Amino acid sequence: MRNAGSKQQLTIGYMSNDLLLYYNRIIQQGIVKSCEQNNLHNIIFLGGELHSPYAGQKVRNRIYNLVNKHIIDGLIINAATIFNYSNEEQILAFCNKFQDIPIVSIGKKIPGHPVVLIENKEGLYKGIVHLIKDHGHKRIAFIKGPETSYESEIRFSAYKEALEEFGIDLDTKLIVHGNFDPLSGIDALKILLERKVKMDALVASNDDMALGALGYALERGISVPNTLAILGFDDIENASDSSVPLTTVRQPFISMAEKAVLLLKYYIEKESIPEDINMPTELIIRRSCGCFSETLLNAGINIDGRIKTASPVDLKKEFLAAQGNSDEKNPHLGLMQSDLNKVKVHLPLPDDEWEKNLVDSFISFINSKESTDYLALLDAKLNQILLKGTFSLERFQNSLSRLITISLPYLLNDVSLLTRAECFWHQLRILFQEYGINSKSREMMQREKRSHYLMYAGNILISVFDLEVLKKNMLSQLPRLNIEACYISLYDQNEGRNEYSRIIFGYSGDQEEKLPVRGIRYKTRNLLPSNLSTLKDWNHLIVDALFFENDQYGFILIKTNPGKFRFEAVRQQISIAIKGALMARKLKKKERIQKKLLQGQKKQSKELEKAYNKLRENQKKMLIIEKMAALGRMTAGIAHEINTPLAAVRASLLELKSLAEEYEQSIGKKDITDDDHREIVFDIKNSLKIADNAISRAAEFVQSIKAQTRDLSTHDRIFFKAIPIIQDAILLHNHELLKNNCKVNFTYVSEDTLLFGLPGKFSRIISNLITNSIDAYKEKGGGLINIELKDSATGIDLRVKDRGIGMGKDILSKIYDPLFTT
């Protein structure tokens, strides 16, 4: 990220798989160191391996999308780690996304871009030749890396050429695949042992696999190197410290990183593509191949046989000449010059002034009568080196061996001086050994301390599920994990392209970033908002993914020293803690929504209950109104059916009255004959007959009404004849039928058809069906209603048919609903 100022400071981006493996960490440290020396800023992007078959790698790849020209001026790609599973076409497609950014590659050539390479083939070829020529091994197994790995294939070609050079046939049963991590080395050796192949040596494409295989061999009781010699590649930090020190091919890690930075700086400033750099490797002989270590061999004294005499000043001058700090040439010291140069391309060296201090202390000691001052001086110097964490017992023992080799010829003619010198050398070796033990103890204590801090902090972080509490815990725990600054951003989920993010947490040192509750929304490509108050500079930032399983939900920016702490473990703890807090927040949000919905449902339920009660009340009113209307229609029919016979009776009575008066007036009249009397009697009888018929009709109608209104209890179910009940119902509605120009055609098979149940309820069913048919005919002006009662295979069928207007689907779907009516 470019600083705001009069003169912009270049920022170098660095892409790497992760910081788990030593190879990745040491390259990263070399880049940071070189950037500091050249006044450059740097940002590290850890995005996993591209096109990896492992889900945990794929989910991290989105981190590489954050790389853009707005935040960096140039890019270093650790191609040897991120392209292990990518073919050339995929690599070019990936790099084309950064066409506007100068790119330098490490470990693998990318067409069109400069690269820093090492002599993979030559270094491993020498190691395999050493196994064959110096130790006589012929059954040599080989653990390859991923099939798409460039470095793995180059190293495998060295294996094949070495075997061919010495006439050894290639046996495919001795070849297995790994993926550069220690576990794959263990699995590879298991496969070889299961195949029951004869082998006397094992070569691995890198040290991690070699050390994994070495540890498993010892667990199985296989002696290394007596039964199985092992050769690795890289010379990582654990290679010399393993239970059997590992013979390996040393890569100049720091120099590679420094060269890559300088190459990119030249590329940016000169705007022209520089030439590729190819760096040498070195075979490092240790015990795992069957040899003794170089340090042990260097402790042997080899002199040219000439006795020399020289003053302490001459002795110091000659030693400095061996280091290249003098113009004087001495063929005798040529070998020492070569050895010293080899050491200088090794891993981080202690203080460059150390060997000068060693010579000064030695000369002071052999000239002084005091025997302990030099120990105090060297002890203070060694203590400073130990505190820096750069103590190397091998390095210091080699320095002492060189001092002895150079100085011994000058001391052989002076027994007293030689005795003092031997005392110095012996005490110094013991001092080195003590510091070596102290260094290991200190390192172990620091690891235990870091593990304790990590476990404690992890428990603190993942034990809470509230994001605000988690932020407070992070503020207290992250400084203990050697994290100088930390910024956490989550992708804005409102848009799927991750174009925007929200920073939710930030601190630098002890100062927390004051952020709104919902964070600050900003463009993701900027990595962070530009106005953060706690961010002092954009240098030495590590960018990594926040992810859980297959969900990458944000990213983290951390400023820390991966060499002092396992950054990946910290990142993982933070990822899990953030994910847990986000899930808890989401769950709480759902609970709030559910609570509101529940409250709304309760309110709606009350309103619905209220509406339902109101509906029932209205339906009761409607039913009363409907019943009153039906009662009105029934009353009109009853009135009609009763009034008609009553009118006939009344008319007959009036007729009888008139006939009685006429008969009374005829009494005694001579002109009234018997025939006249007979006619009057006939008329009287006729009137009585009419009246009797009318009264009978009225009686029958009243009887039908009684049948219609009769309501027996469920305990009064009886067998009853269906035909009379249906006929009475038809009679009851006779007035409505005539009024609406409707006619009923009732057909049946037998008058003795019996039903079991409540006659009153059956009568109401028939009455309702007739009423519905009458209503259906009103718009059509009347029509025929067919009622049919007949036997069937399953019982008795009652069918009522009309050709009225019918019912719509909306009505049909509701006719059986409780309390439904139109």
Short mmCIF file of C-alpha atoms in Angstrom, two decimals, residues 322-761:
data_model
loop_
_atom_site.label_atom_id
_atom_site.label_comp_id
_atom_site.label_asym_id
_atom_site.label_seq_id
_atom_site.Cartn_x
_atom_site.Cartn_y
_atom_site.Cartn_z
CA ALA A 322 40.96 -16.39 5.23
CA GLN A 323 37.75 -14.46 5.60
CA GLY A 324 38.51 -12.24 2.63
CA ASN A 325 39.15 -9.17 4.82
CA SER A 326 42.75 -8.68 3.71
CA ASP A 327 44.52 -8.07 0.43
CA GLU A 328 47.18 -10.64 1.32
CA LYS A 329 46.91 -13.95 -0.51
CA ASN A 330 47.85 -17.19 1.17
CA PRO A 331 47.37 -20.45 -0.76
CA HIS A 332 47.35 -22.31 2.54
CA LEU A 333 44.11 -20.54 3.44
CA GLY A 334 42.33 -21.04 0.16
CA LEU A 335 40.34 -23.98 1.43
CA MET A 336 39.28 -22.02 4.51
CA GLN A 337 38.18 -19.16 2.26
CA SER A 338 36.01 -21.58 0.27
CA ASP A 339 34.51 -23.12 3.40
CA LEU A 340 33.71 -19.72 4.84
CA ASN A 341 31.94 -18.62 1.66
CA LYS A 342 29.81 -21.77 1.77
CA VAL A 343 28.72 -20.96 5.29
CA LYS A 344 27.76 -17.46 4.28
CA VAL A 345 25.10 -18.71 1.86
CA HIS A 346 23.53 -20.82 4.60
CA LEU A 347 20.54 -19.80 6.76
CA PRO A 348 20.61 -16.57 8.83
CA LEU A 349 24.09 -16.17 10.31
CA PRO A 350 24.88 -14.83 13.75
CA ASP A 351 26.68 -11.53 14.18
CA ASP A 352 29.09 -11.00 11.25
CA GLU A 353 31.69 -9.76 13.75
CA TRP A 354 31.65 -13.05 15.63
CA GLU A 355 34.74 -14.60 14.08
CA LYS A 356 36.70 -11.37 14.56
CA ASN A 357 35.70 -11.41 18.23
CA LEU A 358 36.74 -15.04 18.41
CA VAL A 359 40.21 -14.26 17.02
CA ASP A 360 40.62 -11.24 19.30
CA SER A 361 39.66 -13.34 22.34
CA PHE A 362 42.05 -16.13 21.32
CA ILE A 363 45.00 -13.78 20.80
CA SER A 364 44.22 -11.95 24.02
CA PHE A 365 44.10 -15.24 25.88
CA ILE A 366 47.42 -16.65 24.67
CA ASN A 367 49.10 -13.28 25.44
CA SER A 368 47.49 -12.83 28.84
CA LYS A 369 48.13 -14.46 32.15
CA GLU A 370 44.46 -14.15 33.09
CA SER A 371 42.59 -17.27 32.04
CA THR A 372 38.91 -16.34 32.54
CA ASP A 373 38.42 -12.85 31.06
CA TYR A 374 38.03 -14.19 27.54
CA LEU A 375 35.27 -16.57 28.69
CA ALA A 376 33.26 -13.70 30.16
CA LEU A 377 33.65 -11.67 26.98
CA LEU A 378 32.67 -14.54 24.69
CA ASP A 379 29.86 -15.56 27.02
CA ALA A 380 28.38 -12.06 26.80
CA LYS A 381 28.63 -12.14 23.00
CA LEU A 382 27.09 -15.61 22.77
CA ASN A 383 24.30 -14.54 25.10
CA GLN A 384 23.43 -11.65 22.77
CA ILE A 385 23.35 -14.05 19.82
CA LEU A 386 21.22 -16.51 21.79
CA LEU A 387 18.70 -13.77 22.63
CA LYS A 388 18.40 -12.94 18.93
CA GLY A 389 17.41 -16.56 18.33
CA THR A 390 20.17 -17.13 15.73
CA PHE A 391 22.47 -19.43 17.69
CA SER A 392 23.81 -22.33 15.58
CA LEU A 393 26.02 -24.86 17.38
CA GLU A 394 27.16 -26.25 14.04
CA ARG A 395 28.13 -22.78 12.83
CA PHE A 396 30.21 -21.96 15.94
CA GLN A 397 31.92 -25.34 16.06
CA ASN A 398 32.96 -24.89 12.44
CA SER A 399 34.32 -21.41 13.27
CA LEU A 400 36.42 -22.89 16.09
CA SER A 401 37.65 -25.70 13.82
CA ARG A 402 38.81 -23.13 11.26
CA LEU A 403 40.57 -21.17 13.99
CA ILE A 404 42.40 -24.29 15.17
CA THR A 405 43.36 -25.34 11.63
CA ILE A 406 44.80 -21.91 10.85
CA SER A 407 46.53 -21.24 14.15
CA LEU A 408 47.95 -24.64 15.05
CA PRO A 409 50.99 -24.59 12.67
CA TYR A 410 52.16 -21.38 14.37
CA LEU A 411 52.02 -22.93 17.85
CA LEU A 412 53.76 -26.28 17.35
CA ASN A 413 57.23 -25.01 18.32
CA ASP A 414 56.03 -23.47 21.60
CA VAL A 415 54.70 -26.11 24.01
CA SER A 416 53.61 -23.58 26.60
CA LEU A 417 51.71 -21.52 24.04
CA LEU A 418 50.21 -24.65 22.46
CA THR A 419 49.05 -25.85 25.86
CA ARG A 420 47.32 -22.54 26.55
CA ALA A 421 45.73 -22.62 23.11
CA GLU A 422 44.45 -26.16 23.63
CA CYS A 423 42.97 -25.05 26.95
CA PHE A 424 41.22 -22.18 25.13
CA TRP A 425 39.86 -24.48 22.41
CA HIS A 426 38.67 -27.08 24.88
CA GLN A 427 36.90 -24.56 27.12
CA LEU A 428 35.35 -22.89 24.11
CA ARG A 429 33.97 -26.17 22.79
CA ILE A 430 32.38 -26.85 26.19
CA LEU A 431 30.99 -23.30 26.21
CA PHE A 432 29.53 -23.81 22.73
CA GLN A 433 28.05 -27.11 23.83
CA GLU A 434 26.43 -25.51 26.87
CA TYR A 435 24.95 -22.77 24.71
CA GLY A 436 23.76 -25.37 22.25
CA ILE A 437 21.94 -27.14 25.09
CA ASN A 438 20.64 -23.80 26.39
CA SER A 439 19.48 -22.87 22.90
CA LYS A 440 17.52 -26.11 22.57
CA SER A 441 16.08 -25.75 26.06
CA ARG A 442 15.15 -22.14 25.41
CA GLU A 443 13.56 -23.05 22.10
CA MET A 444 11.61 -25.88 23.75
CA MET A 445 10.45 -23.59 26.55
CA GLN A 446 9.39 -20.96 24.03
CA ARG A 447 7.48 -23.57 22.03
CA GLU A 448 5.76 -24.81 25.18
CA LYS A 449 5.01 -21.22 26.15
CA ARG A 450 3.63 -20.45 22.70
CA SER A 451 1.57 -23.67 22.73
CA HIS A 452 0.22 -22.75 26.16
CA TYR A 453 -0.64 -19.22 25.02
CA LEU A 454 -2.24 -20.55 21.86
CA MET A 455 -4.31 -23.14 23.72
CA TYR A 456 -5.34 -20.63 26.38
CA ALA A 457 -6.16 -17.93 23.87
CA GLY A 458 -8.00 -20.45 21.68
CA ASN A 459 -10.17 -21.51 24.62
CA ILE A 460 -10.90 -17.87 25.42
CA LEU A 461 -11.77 -17.04 21.81
CA ILE A 462 -13.98 -20.00 20.96
CA SER A 463 -15.77 -20.06 24.32
CA VAL A 464 -17.92 -17.01 23.50
CA PHE A 465 -20.53 -16.62 20.80
CA ASP A 466 -21.13 -12.91 21.08
CA LEU A 467 -19.22 -10.89 18.49
CA GLU A 468 -18.74 -7.84 20.74
CA VAL A 469 -17.41 -9.96 23.63
CA LEU A 470 -15.18 -11.82 21.15
CA LYS A 471 -13.65 -8.53 20.00
CA LYS A 472 -12.77 -7.63 23.59
CA ASN A 473 -11.22 -11.06 24.14
CA MET A 474 -9.19 -10.73 20.95
CA LEU A 475 -7.91 -7.36 22.09
CA SER A 476 -6.58 -8.95 25.29
CA GLN A 477 -5.26 -12.21 23.80
CA LEU A 478 -3.72 -11.34 20.43
CA PRO A 479 -0.78 -9.35 21.86
CA ARG A 480 0.14 -12.43 23.92
CA LEU A 481 0.30 -14.38 20.66
CA ASN A 482 2.99 -12.04 19.31
CA ILE A 483 0.51 -10.30 16.97
CA GLU A 484 1.42 -6.65 16.63
CA ALA A 485 -1.63 -5.61 14.62
CA CYS A 486 -4.80 -7.31 13.44
CA TYR A 487 -7.65 -6.22 11.15
CA ILE A 488 -10.66 -8.39 10.33
CA SER A 489 -13.03 -7.80 7.42
CA LEU A 490 -16.10 -9.75 6.33
CA TYR A 491 -17.38 -9.87 2.78
CA ASP A 492 -20.56 -7.86 2.30
CA GLN A 493 -23.19 -10.56 1.87
CA ASN A 494 -25.67 -8.16 0.28
CA GLU A 495 -23.85 -8.58 -3.05
CA GLY A 496 -22.38 -11.83 -4.30
CA ARG A 497 -19.21 -10.56 -6.03
CA ASN A 498 -17.41 -9.60 -2.80
CA GLU A 499 -16.76 -6.18 -4.30
CA TYR A 500 -17.35 -4.64 -0.89
CA SER A 501 -16.36 -5.71 2.62
CA ARG A 502 -16.93 -4.50 6.16
CA ILE A 503 -14.13 -4.14 8.67
CA ILE A 504 -15.44 -5.27 12.06
CA PHE A 505 -12.29 -5.30 14.18
CA GLY A 506 -8.91 -3.60 14.22
CA TYR A 507 -6.08 -2.84 16.56
CA SER A 508 -2.41 -1.97 16.45
CA GLY A 509 -0.34 -2.45 19.59
CA ASP A 510 -2.66 -1.69 22.49
CA GLN A 511 -4.81 0.76 20.56
CA GLU A 512 -8.20 -0.49 19.40
CA GLU A 513 -9.87 0.84 16.28
CA LYS A 514 -13.14 2.58 17.17
CA LEU A 515 -15.65 1.27 14.67
CA PRO A 516 -19.44 1.54 14.27
CA VAL A 517 -21.46 -1.47 15.42
CA ARG A 518 -21.93 -2.67 11.83
CA GLY A 519 -18.32 -1.84 10.91
CA ILE A 520 -17.16 0.28 7.97
CA ARG A 521 -18.11 -0.66 4.41
CA TYR A 522 -15.37 -0.20 1.82
CA LYS A 523 -14.13 -1.54 -1.51
CA THR A 524 -12.50 -4.92 -0.96
CA ARG A 525 -9.69 -4.23 -3.45
CA ASN A 526 -8.29 -1.62 -1.00
CA LEU A 527 -7.79 -4.32 1.67
CA LEU A 528 -8.70 -1.80 4.38
CA PRO A 529 -10.39 1.60 4.64
CA SER A 530 -7.84 4.36 4.12
CA ASN A 531 -8.80 6.33 7.24
CA LEU A 532 -7.99 3.84 10.00
CA SER A 533 -6.49 5.67 12.97
CA THR A 534 -4.52 2.75 14.47
CA LEU A 535 -2.69 1.70 11.29
CA LYS A 536 0.78 3.23 11.40
CA ASP A 537 1.96 1.77 8.09
CA TRP A 538 1.05 -0.93 5.57
CA ASN A 539 4.31 -2.84 5.94
CA HIS A 540 4.82 -6.55 6.83
CA LEU A 541 1.10 -7.33 6.65
CA ILE A 542 0.00 -10.94 6.13
CA VAL A 543 -3.33 -11.41 4.33
CA ASP A 544 -5.09 -14.73 4.86
CA ALA A 545 -8.58 -16.16 4.50
CA LEU A 546 -11.16 -16.49 7.23
CA PHE A 547 -12.90 -19.73 6.39
CA PHE A 548 -14.65 -22.69 7.92
CA GLU A 549 -14.96 -25.89 5.90
CA ASN A 550 -16.04 -24.69 2.42
CA ASP A 551 -17.18 -21.22 3.46
CA GLN A 552 -14.73 -18.33 3.09
CA TYR A 553 -16.56 -15.42 4.66
CA GLY A 554 -13.83 -12.80 4.99
CA PHE A 555 -10.12 -12.17 5.45
CA ILE A 556 -7.67 -11.16 8.13
CA LEU A 557 -4.66 -8.84 8.02
CA ILE A 558 -2.04 -9.55 10.64
CA LYS A 559 1.35 -8.09 11.42
CA THR A 560 3.46 -10.71 13.19
CA ASN A 561 6.67 -12.71 12.98
CA PRO A 562 5.79 -16.22 11.72
CA GLY A 563 9.18 -17.42 12.93
CA LYS A 564 8.18 -16.74 16.53
CA PHE A 565 4.67 -18.10 16.32
CA ARG A 566 2.68 -20.54 14.24
CA PHE A 567 0.59 -18.04 12.33
CA GLU A 568 -1.62 -20.71 10.74
CA ALA A 569 -2.77 -21.96 14.15
CA VAL A 570 -3.64 -18.41 15.22
CA ARG A 571 -5.51 -17.77 11.99
CA GLN A 572 -7.45 -21.01 12.41
CA GLN A 573 -8.47 -20.18 15.97
CA ILE A 574 -9.65 -16.73 14.92
CA SER A 575 -11.55 -18.19 11.93
CA ILE A 576 -13.41 -20.67 14.13
CA ALA A 577 -14.16 -18.03 16.77
CA ILE A 578 -15.47 -15.51 14.20
CA LYS A 579 -17.56 -18.20 12.48
CA GLY A 580 -19.06 -19.27 15.79
CA ALA A 581 -19.89 -15.67 16.69
CA LEU A 582 -21.43 -15.04 13.26
CA MET A 583 -23.52 -18.20 13.49
CA ALA A 584 -24.63 -17.22 16.99
CA ARG A 585 -25.52 -13.73 15.77
CA LYS A 586 -27.47 -15.21 12.86
CA LEU A 587 -29.23 -17.60 15.23
CA LYS A 588 -30.12 -14.75 17.60
CA LYS A 589 -31.44 -12.74 14.66
CA LYS A 590 -33.57 -15.70 13.63
CA GLU A 591 -34.77 -16.05 17.21
CA ARG A 592 -35.72 -12.36 17.28
CA ILE A 593 -37.55 -12.73 13.99
CA GLN A 594 -39.25 -15.88 15.24
CA LYS A 595 -40.19 -14.09 18.45
CA LYS A 596 -41.69 -11.22 16.48
CA LEU A 597 -43.46 -13.68 14.22
CA LEU A 598 -44.74 -15.54 17.26
CA GLN A 599 -45.93 -12.30 18.82
CA GLY A 600 -47.54 -11.37 15.51
CA GLN A 601 -49.10 -14.83 15.31
CA LYS A 602 -50.47 -14.49 18.83
CA LYS A 603 -51.90 -11.09 17.95
CA GLN A 604 -53.32 -12.44 14.71
CA SER A 605 -54.63 -15.46 16.59
CA LYS A 606 -56.47 -13.20 19.01
CA GLU A 607 -57.80 -11.12 16.15
CA LEU A 608 -58.78 -14.29 14.31
CA GLU A 609 -60.48 -15.65 17.40
CA LYS A 610 -62.30 -12.37 17.81
CA ALA A 611 -63.27 -12.40 14.13
CA TYR A 612 -64.32 -16.04 14.42
CA ASN A 613 -66.54 -15.30 17.39
CA LYS A 614 -68.00 -12.36 15.50
CA LEU A 615 -68.54 -14.62 12.50
CA ARG A 616 -70.29 -17.22 14.63
CA GLU A 617 -72.44 -14.50 16.12
CA ASN A 618 -73.28 -13.19 12.64
CA GLN A 619 -73.90 -16.71 11.39
CA LYS A 620 -76.25 -17.33 14.27
CA LYS A 621 -78.06 -14.15 13.33
CA MET A 622 -78.05 -15.24 9.70
CA LEU A 623 -79.37 -18.65 10.67
CA ILE A 624 -82.10 -17.01 12.71
CA ILE A 625 -82.92 -14.77 9.78
CA GLU A 626 -82.79 -17.76 7.44
CA LYS A 627 -84.94 -19.77 9.79
CA MET A 628 -87.37 -16.89 10.08
CA ALA A 629 -87.46 -16.61 6.31
CA ALA A 630 -88.00 -20.35 6.02
CA LEU A 631 -90.58 -20.16 8.76
CA GLY A 632 -92.26 -17.35 6.88
CA ARG A 633 -92.32 -19.42 3.71
CA MET A 634 -93.57 -22.43 5.67
CA THR A 635 -96.18 -20.34 7.47
CA ALA A 636 -97.44 -18.99 4.17
CA GLY A 637 -97.69 -22.55 2.87
CA ILE A 638 -99.40 -23.70 6.05
CA ALA A 639 -101.78 -20.76 5.91
CA HIS A 640 -102.55 -21.54 2.30
CA GLU A 641 -103.02 -25.26 2.94
CA ILE A 642 -105.19 -24.62 6.04
CA ASN A 643 -107.09 -21.63 4.72
CA THR A 644 -108.21 -23.48 1.56
CA PRO A 645 -110.03 -26.31 3.37
CA LEU A 646 -111.27 -23.88 6.01
CA ALA A 647 -112.67 -21.70 3.28
CA ALA A 648 -114.36 -24.74 1.79
CA VAL A 649 -115.79 -25.66 5.21
CA ARG A 650 -116.99 -22.08 5.75
CA ALA A 651 -118.57 -22.00 2.31
CA SER A 652 -120.23 -25.35 3.02
CA LEU A 653 -121.53 -24.04 6.35
CA LEU A 654 -122.93 -20.95 4.66
CA GLU A 655 -124.51 -23.20 2.08
CA LEU A 656 -125.97 -25.39 4.84
CA LYS A 657 -127.30 -22.29 6.61
CA SER A 658 -128.94 -21.14 3.41
CA LEU A 659 -130.38 -24.61 2.80
CA ALA A 660 -131.60 -24.81 6.40
CA GLU A 661 -133.38 -21.44 6.08
CA GLU A 662 -134.82 -22.54 2.75
CA TYR A 663 -136.00 -25.82 4.33
CA GLU A 664 -137.50 -23.96 7.29
CA GLN A 665 -139.43 -21.63 5.02
CA SER A 666 -140.79 -24.57 3.04
CA ILE A 667 -142.43 -26.17 6.04
CA GLY A 668 -146.22 -26.12 5.68
CA LYS A 669 -146.27 -24.80 2.19
CA LYS A 670 -148.54 -26.83 0.03
CA ASP A 671 -146.67 -26.02 -3.15
CA ILE A 672 -143.44 -27.66 -1.81
CA THR A 673 -143.31 -31.21 -3.03
CA ASP A 674 -141.32 -34.21 -1.79
CA ASP A 675 -138.95 -33.81 -4.70
CA ASP A 676 -138.19 -30.32 -3.48
CA HIS A 677 -137.40 -31.70 -0.04
CA ARG A 678 -135.21 -34.40 -1.56
CA GLU A 679 -133.23 -31.76 -3.57
CA ILE A 680 -132.65 -29.68 -0.44
CA VAL A 681 -131.40 -32.78 1.43
CA PHE A 682 -129.11 -33.66 -1.49
CA ASP A 683 -127.63 -30.15 -1.41
CA ILE A 684 -127.19 -30.43 2.39
CA LYS A 685 -125.37 -33.76 2.07
CA ASN A 686 -123.20 -32.39 -0.72
CA SER A 687 -122.18 -29.41 1.40
CA LEU A 688 -121.45 -31.72 4.34
CA LYS A 689 -119.30 -33.88 2.06
CA ILE A 690 -117.36 -30.87 0.85
CA ALA A 691 -116.84 -29.73 4.42
CA ASP A 692 -115.79 -33.23 5.51
CA ASN A 693 -113.29 -33.51 2.63
CA ALA A 694 -111.85 -30.09 3.45
CA ILE A 695 -111.49 -30.97 7.13
CA SER A 696 -109.80 -34.26 6.18
CA ARG A 697 -107.35 -32.39 3.97
CA ALA A 698 -106.60 -29.99 6.83
CA ALA A 699 -106.13 -32.90 9.23
CA GLU A 700 -103.73 -34.64 6.82
CA PHE A 701 -101.72 -31.41 6.42
CA VAL A 702 -101.51 -30.92 10.18
CA GLN A 703 -100.34 -34.52 10.46
CA SER A 704 -97.57 -33.88 7.88
CA ILE A 705 -96.50 -30.82 9.85
CA LYS A 706 -96.23 -32.94 12.96
CA ALA A 707 -94.08 -35.43 11.06
CA GLN A 708 -91.82 -32.63 9.81
CA THR A 709 -91.30 -31.09 13.23
CA ARG A 710 -90.93 -34.32 15.15
CA ASP A 711 -87.31 -34.62 16.57
CA LEU A 712 -86.56 -37.81 18.34
CA SER A 713 -83.38 -38.18 20.46
CA THR A 714 -80.54 -40.44 19.34
CA HIS A 715 -81.91 -43.06 21.69
CA ASP A 716 -85.20 -43.03 19.73
CA ARG A 717 -83.84 -44.27 16.40
CA ILE A 718 -86.42 -46.49 14.78
CA PHE A 719 -87.25 -48.31 11.58
CA PHE A 720 -89.62 -46.12 9.55
CA LYS A 721 -91.19 -46.10 6.09
CA ALA A 722 -89.43 -43.62 3.86
CA ILE A 723 -92.22 -43.07 1.30
CA PRO A 724 -94.76 -41.34 3.61
CA ILE A 725 -92.02 -39.08 5.03
CA ILE A 726 -91.03 -37.95 1.53
CA GLN A 727 -94.70 -37.47 0.52
CA ASP A 728 -95.41 -35.38 3.63
CA ALA A 729 -92.34 -33.20 2.88
CA ILE A 730 -93.60 -32.64 -0.66
CA LEU A 731 -97.05 -31.79 0.67
CA LEU A 732 -95.56 -29.34 3.18
CA HIS A 733 -93.92 -27.41 0.31
CA ASN A 734 -96.96 -27.62 -2.00
CA HIS A 735 -97.71 -23.89 -1.66
CA GLU A 736 -94.06 -22.89 -2.45
CA LEU A 737 -94.05 -25.28 -5.42
CA LEU A 738 -97.22 -23.76 -6.88
CA LYS A 739 -96.06 -20.23 -6.13
CA ASN A 740 -92.73 -20.77 -8.01
CA ASN A 741 -94.28 -22.80 -10.83
CA CYS A 742 -92.43 -25.94 -9.76
CA LYS A 743 -93.65 -29.52 -9.83
CA VAL A 744 -92.33 -32.60 -8.03
CA ASN A 745 -92.20 -35.98 -9.76
CA PHE A 746 -91.68 -38.62 -7.04
CA THR A 747 -90.98 -42.18 -8.16
CA TYR A 748 -90.26 -45.24 -6.03
CA VAL A 749 -90.24 -48.99 -6.30
CA SER A 750 -91.97 -50.07 -3.10
CA GLU A 751 -94.09 -48.32 -0.50
CA ASP A 752 -92.55 -50.59 2.16
CA THR A 753 -88.99 -49.24 1.85
CA LEU A 754 -87.65 -48.99 5.39
CA LEU A 755 -84.90 -46.80 6.84
CA PHE A 756 -83.34 -46.89 10.32
CA GLY A 757 -82.79 -43.59 12.09
CA LEU A 758 -84.63 -40.39 13.00
CA PRO A 759 -87.68 -39.70 10.81
CA GLY A 760 -87.65 -35.99 11.69
CA LYS A 761 -84.07 -35.47 10.53
#
